Short mmCIF file of C-alpha atoms in Angstrom, two decimals:
data_model
loop_
_atom_site.label_atom_id
_atom_site.label_comp_id
_atom_site.label_asym_id
_atom_site.label_seq_id
_atom_site.Cartn_x
_atom_site.Cartn_y
_atom_site.Cartn_z
CA MET A 294 74.00 -23.18 -68.59
CA GLU A 295 72.54 -25.64 -66.07
CA PRO A 296 72.11 -24.59 -62.42
CA ALA A 297 74.59 -25.95 -59.99
CA PRO A 298 73.34 -28.99 -58.11
CA LEU A 299 72.40 -28.53 -54.47
CA PHE A 300 74.93 -31.11 -53.42
CA ASP A 301 78.06 -30.76 -55.50
CA ALA A 302 79.91 -34.02 -55.86
CA GLN A 303 83.13 -32.05 -55.59
CA GLN A 304 82.23 -30.69 -52.15
CA PRO A 305 83.70 -32.49 -49.19
CA PRO A 306 81.32 -34.88 -47.29
CA ARG A 307 81.20 -32.64 -44.12
CA ARG A 308 80.04 -29.59 -46.08
CA ARG A 309 77.35 -31.62 -47.79
CA TRP A 310 76.09 -32.82 -44.37
CA VAL A 311 75.90 -29.25 -43.01
CA TRP A 312 73.88 -28.08 -46.01
CA GLY A 313 71.43 -30.95 -45.58
CA VAL A 314 70.83 -30.36 -41.91
CA GLY A 315 70.49 -26.59 -42.42
CA SER A 316 67.88 -27.07 -45.12
CA VAL A 317 65.81 -29.32 -42.88
CA VAL A 318 65.96 -26.84 -39.96
CA ILE A 319 64.90 -23.94 -42.18
CA ALA A 320 61.98 -25.97 -43.55
CA VAL A 321 60.82 -26.90 -40.02
CA VAL A 322 60.98 -23.28 -38.82
CA ILE A 323 59.04 -21.97 -41.82
CA GLY A 324 56.42 -24.71 -41.44
CA GLY A 325 56.00 -23.93 -37.75
CA LEU A 326 55.49 -20.23 -38.42
CA ILE A 327 52.87 -20.98 -41.08
CA TYR A 328 51.00 -23.40 -38.77
CA PHE A 329 51.03 -20.96 -35.84
CA SER A 330 49.71 -18.05 -37.91
CA VAL A 331 46.92 -20.16 -39.45
CA SER A 332 45.81 -21.71 -36.15
CA LYS A 333 45.76 -18.31 -34.40
CA SER A 334 43.56 -16.74 -37.06
CA SER A 335 41.05 -19.62 -36.87
CA VAL A 336 40.46 -19.33 -33.10
CA PRO A 337 37.37 -17.15 -32.32
CA ALA A 338 37.84 -14.09 -30.17
CA PRO A 339 36.91 -14.74 -26.53
CA VAL A 340 33.48 -13.49 -25.45
CA ALA A 341 33.32 -11.59 -22.19
CA PRO A 342 31.04 -13.39 -19.71
CA MET A 343 27.70 -11.65 -19.13
CA THR A 344 26.61 -11.08 -15.60
CA ALA A 345 23.15 -12.02 -14.38
CA GLU A 346 22.21 -8.36 -14.29
CA GLY A 347 23.43 -7.81 -17.83
CA SER A 348 21.56 -10.89 -19.05
CA LYS A 349 18.39 -9.69 -17.36
CA SER A 350 18.73 -6.23 -18.89
CA ALA A 351 19.28 -7.73 -22.32
CA ASN A 352 16.19 -9.89 -21.93
CA VAL A 353 14.14 -6.86 -20.91
CA VAL A 354 15.35 -4.90 -23.92
CA ASP A 355 14.71 -7.84 -26.25
CA ALA A 356 11.22 -8.31 -24.85
CA ALA A 357 10.44 -4.61 -25.14
CA THR A 358 11.73 -4.56 -28.72
CA ALA A 359 9.70 -7.61 -29.66
CA GLU A 360 6.63 -6.12 -28.01
CA LYS A 361 7.10 -2.87 -29.89
CA LYS A 362 7.51 -4.70 -33.20
CA SER A 363 4.37 -6.73 -32.59
CA GLY A 364 2.36 -3.58 -31.95
CA HIS A 365 1.38 -4.56 -28.40
CA GLU A 366 2.20 -2.57 -25.31
CA ALA A 367 1.67 -3.48 -21.69
CA PRO A 368 -1.60 -1.97 -20.42
CA SER A 369 -1.39 0.65 -17.72
CA SER A 370 -3.03 -0.23 -14.41
CA GLN A 371 -3.38 3.45 -13.43
CA PRO A 372 -7.06 4.45 -13.66
CA THR A 373 -8.15 7.63 -15.42
CA LEU A 374 -9.06 10.04 -12.64
CA PRO A 375 -10.83 13.42 -12.80
CA ASP A 376 -8.68 16.54 -12.99
CA ALA A 377 -10.15 17.63 -9.65
CA ILE A 378 -8.15 14.78 -8.11
CA THR A 379 -4.95 14.76 -10.14
CA ALA A 380 -4.46 18.54 -10.25
CA SER A 381 -2.85 18.72 -6.80
CA ALA A 382 -0.76 16.70 -4.39
CA ASP A 383 -3.52 16.93 -1.78
CA GLY A 384 -5.98 15.55 -4.30
CA MET A 385 -3.82 12.50 -4.96
CA MET A 386 -3.13 11.98 -1.25
CA ARG A 387 -6.85 12.03 -0.55
CA TYR A 388 -7.51 9.55 -3.37
CA GLU A 389 -4.77 7.17 -2.16
CA LEU A 390 -6.18 7.27 1.37
CA HIS A 391 -9.67 6.59 0.02
CA ALA A 392 -8.38 3.61 -1.97
CA LYS A 393 -6.59 2.26 1.11
CA LEU A 394 -9.71 2.56 3.26
CA LEU A 395 -11.83 0.94 0.55
CA THR A 396 -9.44 -2.02 0.33
CA SER A 397 -9.47 -2.45 4.10
CA SER A 398 -13.25 -2.26 4.20
CA ASN A 399 -13.56 -4.97 1.54
CA GLU A 400 -11.03 -7.26 3.22
CA LEU A 401 -12.51 -6.87 6.69
CA SER A 402 -15.95 -7.56 5.25
CA SER A 403 -14.61 -10.84 3.83
CA ILE A 404 -13.71 -11.94 7.38
CA LEU A 405 -17.13 -11.00 8.76
CA ASP A 406 -19.02 -12.53 5.83
CA GLU A 407 -17.18 -15.85 6.09
CA TRP A 408 -17.81 -15.95 9.81
CA GLN A 409 -21.53 -15.34 9.37
CA LYS A 410 -21.84 -17.95 6.61
CA GLY A 411 -19.85 -20.82 8.06
CA GLY A 412 -18.37 -19.90 11.41
CA THR A 413 -14.83 -19.79 10.03
CA VAL A 414 -12.36 -17.04 9.15
CA PRO A 415 -9.96 -16.69 6.17
CA PRO A 416 -6.45 -18.08 6.77
CA ASP A 417 -4.93 -14.64 6.15
CA SER A 418 -7.15 -12.89 8.69
CA LEU A 419 -4.26 -11.71 10.86
CA THR A 420 -2.55 -10.16 7.82
CA ILE A 421 -5.80 -8.42 6.86
CA ILE A 422 -6.23 -7.08 10.38
CA GLU A 423 -2.68 -5.75 10.51
CA SER A 424 -3.10 -4.00 7.15
CA ALA A 425 -6.47 -2.56 8.19
CA LYS A 426 -4.98 -1.26 11.43
CA GLU A 427 -2.35 0.66 9.47
CA ALA A 428 -5.00 2.04 7.08
CA VAL A 429 -7.07 3.28 10.02
CA ARG A 430 -3.99 4.82 11.58
CA SER A 431 -3.23 6.60 8.29
CA GLY A 432 -6.76 7.97 8.21
CA ALA A 433 -6.57 9.11 11.83
CA ASN A 434 -3.39 11.04 11.01
CA ALA A 435 -4.67 12.52 7.74
CA GLU A 436 -5.32 16.23 8.17
CA LEU A 437 -7.47 16.15 5.02
CA LEU A 438 -10.28 14.56 7.07
CA PRO A 439 -12.32 16.34 9.80
CA ALA A 440 -10.38 16.67 13.04
CA ASP A 441 -13.20 15.53 15.33
CA VAL A 442 -13.67 12.26 13.44
CA ARG A 443 -9.93 11.61 13.38
CA GLN A 444 -9.62 12.21 17.11
CA THR A 445 -12.47 9.82 17.91
CA VAL A 446 -11.01 7.11 15.71
CA ALA A 447 -7.49 7.57 17.10
CA SER A 448 -8.80 7.42 20.67
CA GLN A 449 -10.53 4.08 20.09
CA LEU A 450 -7.65 2.65 18.06
CA ASN A 451 -5.14 3.47 20.80
CA SER A 452 -7.35 2.43 23.71
CA ILE A 453 -5.91 -0.12 26.12
CA GLU A 454 -8.86 -2.45 25.56
CA PHE A 455 -8.37 -2.54 21.81
CA GLN A 456 -4.60 -2.95 22.09
CA ASN A 457 -5.15 -5.90 24.42
CA GLN A 458 -7.44 -7.49 21.85
CA LEU A 459 -4.79 -7.05 19.16
CA GLU A 460 -2.16 -8.70 21.35
CA ALA A 461 -4.51 -11.54 22.25
CA ILE A 462 -5.03 -12.67 18.66
CA LYS A 463 -1.26 -12.68 18.14
CA VAL A 464 -0.85 -15.05 21.10
CA GLU A 465 -3.84 -17.17 20.09
CA PRO A 466 -4.06 -16.83 16.28
CA GLY A 467 -6.65 -19.62 16.16
CA ALA A 468 -9.13 -17.87 18.44
CA ARG A 469 -11.76 -17.08 15.81
CA ASN A 470 -14.10 -15.21 18.15
CA ARG A 471 -11.35 -12.77 19.05
CA ILE A 472 -10.38 -12.29 15.39
CA VAL A 473 -13.98 -11.53 14.43
CA SER A 474 -14.30 -9.09 17.34
CA VAL A 475 -11.18 -7.17 16.28
CA ALA A 476 -12.20 -7.23 12.59
CA ASN A 477 -15.61 -5.86 13.50
CA ALA A 478 -14.09 -3.02 15.54
CA LEU A 479 -11.65 -2.11 12.77
CA ASN A 480 -14.43 -2.25 10.20
CA ASP A 481 -16.40 0.27 12.24
CA LEU A 482 -13.42 2.64 12.47
CA THR A 483 -12.70 2.23 8.76
CA GLY A 484 -16.32 3.01 7.97
CA ARG A 485 -16.24 6.25 9.96
CA LEU A 486 -13.19 7.50 8.08
CA LYS A 487 -14.41 6.35 4.69
CA ALA A 488 -17.79 8.00 5.21
CA GLN A 489 -16.01 11.36 5.38
CA SER A 490 -14.08 10.57 2.21
CA ASP A 491 -17.27 9.43 0.45
CA ALA A 492 -19.01 12.67 1.39
CA TYR A 493 -16.15 14.71 -0.07
CA TYR A 494 -16.30 12.97 -3.44
CA MET A 495 -20.08 13.03 -3.55
CA SER A 496 -19.96 16.80 -3.13
CA GLN A 497 -17.58 16.95 -6.11
CA ILE A 498 -19.97 14.88 -8.22
CA LYS A 499 -22.95 16.99 -7.16
CA ALA A 500 -21.15 20.21 -8.10
CA LEU A 501 -20.16 18.67 -11.42
CA MET A 502 -23.67 17.59 -12.36
CA LYS A 503 -25.59 20.62 -11.05
CA ARG A 504 -23.33 23.66 -11.22
CA SER A 505 -20.60 23.00 -13.78
CA PRO A 506 -20.66 25.27 -16.87
CA LEU A 507 -19.40 22.41 -19.04
CA PRO A 508 -21.70 20.82 -21.62
CA LEU A 509 -23.61 17.85 -20.25
CA GLY A 510 -21.71 15.41 -22.48
CA GLU A 511 -18.39 16.49 -20.97
CA ARG A 512 -19.81 16.32 -17.47
CA LEU A 513 -20.90 12.75 -18.12
CA ASP A 514 -17.40 11.90 -19.31
CA ILE A 515 -15.93 13.26 -16.07
CA ALA A 516 -18.57 11.48 -13.99
CA SER A 517 -17.57 8.22 -15.66
CA GLN A 518 -14.02 8.73 -14.36
CA TYR A 519 -15.31 8.50 -10.79
CA LEU A 520 -16.43 4.97 -11.62
CA SER A 521 -12.75 3.97 -11.77
CA PHE A 522 -12.79 4.09 -7.95
CA ASN A 523 -14.60 0.72 -8.08
CA ASP A 524 -16.38 1.92 -4.97
CA PRO A 525 -20.07 0.96 -4.65
CA ALA A 526 -20.82 4.10 -2.63
CA ILE A 527 -19.36 6.45 -5.26
CA SER A 528 -20.76 4.49 -8.20
CA GLY A 529 -24.19 4.48 -6.58
CA TYR A 530 -24.10 8.25 -6.21
CA VAL A 531 -23.16 8.68 -9.88
CA ALA A 532 -25.98 6.30 -10.80
CA ARG A 533 -28.47 8.59 -9.05
CA TRP A 534 -27.71 11.43 -11.46
CA LEU A 535 -27.69 9.14 -14.45
CA ARG A 536 -31.18 7.89 -13.61
CA ASP A 537 -32.44 11.48 -13.47
CA ILE A 538 -31.04 12.10 -16.96
CA GLN A 539 -32.51 8.85 -18.22
CA SER A 540 -35.97 9.71 -16.90
CA GLY A 541 -35.82 13.35 -18.00
CA ASP A 542 -35.97 14.65 -14.42
CA THR A 543 -33.38 17.36 -15.04
CA GLY A 544 -35.36 20.54 -14.45
CA SER A 545 -34.47 23.24 -16.95
CA LEU A 546 -31.48 21.33 -18.27
CA VAL A 547 -31.96 20.33 -21.88
CA VAL A 548 -30.73 16.79 -22.53
CA SER A 549 -29.91 15.73 -26.07
CA ALA A 550 -30.59 12.23 -27.34
CA GLU A 551 -26.84 11.62 -27.51
CA ASP A 552 -26.35 12.65 -23.88
CA ARG A 553 -29.25 10.48 -22.76
CA ASP A 554 -27.77 7.48 -24.59
CA LYS A 555 -24.42 8.13 -22.92
CA ALA A 556 -26.09 8.26 -19.50
CA ILE A 557 -27.93 5.00 -20.20
CA GLN A 558 -24.68 3.27 -21.21
CA LEU A 559 -22.90 4.44 -18.05
CA LEU A 560 -25.82 3.34 -15.91
CA ALA A 561 -25.71 -0.09 -17.53
CA ARG A 562 -22.00 -0.35 -16.66
CA ILE A 563 -22.74 0.36 -13.02
CA GLU A 564 -25.66 -2.05 -12.80
CA GLU A 565 -23.65 -4.82 -14.47
CA GLY A 566 -20.70 -4.21 -12.18
CA GLY A 567 -18.35 -3.33 -15.05
CA VAL A 568 -16.87 -0.24 -13.42
#
């Protein structure tokens, strides 16, 4: 039995027209649904915008991950300090003050050296002077240093004459003679405070080298940590003891060949400036 034709010749013309239009409408609807579903599935999901902070954090994480995979880590700038310094808050405060005074001394010396060599001053002289003034003020307020020295320094720092000099170089920043005069005065005050700090650390080194019950090799290791100050005064004091060990002038202390070699190596570091 054959299926009935879609358009029966016996059906009236109006019914045949309705069937034709209905079929077309159904086909269009089905086609539209198929197209919509396919196009929707092919569109990628929207990506949330990343903020600048998020992008920066991601970059930091990626860099850290890459660094870890490569086997390299960022070196630490913190020097290895003796336990006598790091064991207490006062010890660290004293060290930080010493480092600040050392920096000021070096920077002020750069002003004075340039003036003596060519009659000029560095372009950042006023910045150096301002920083040195704050370092001296910190030292004058530090109860870790002797009171009489602090009082003398504070008195000169706060004197009307010195304050007038400070104001004068602000009004006339190009007055090199005034700048050198102020730098010289601050360098003197810095030197007085730093001398007290130097004496404190030298007494530590002396006690370490002469009275410590530790084996000489361990004492030399600790002495080498004082070289991380990068301070010529402290390094020079350590070098004094190293020369005694090198020459055998150690009294009743027995020095092994290994300890003597270690002392010679440390002394070479100091003399070459690699401290």
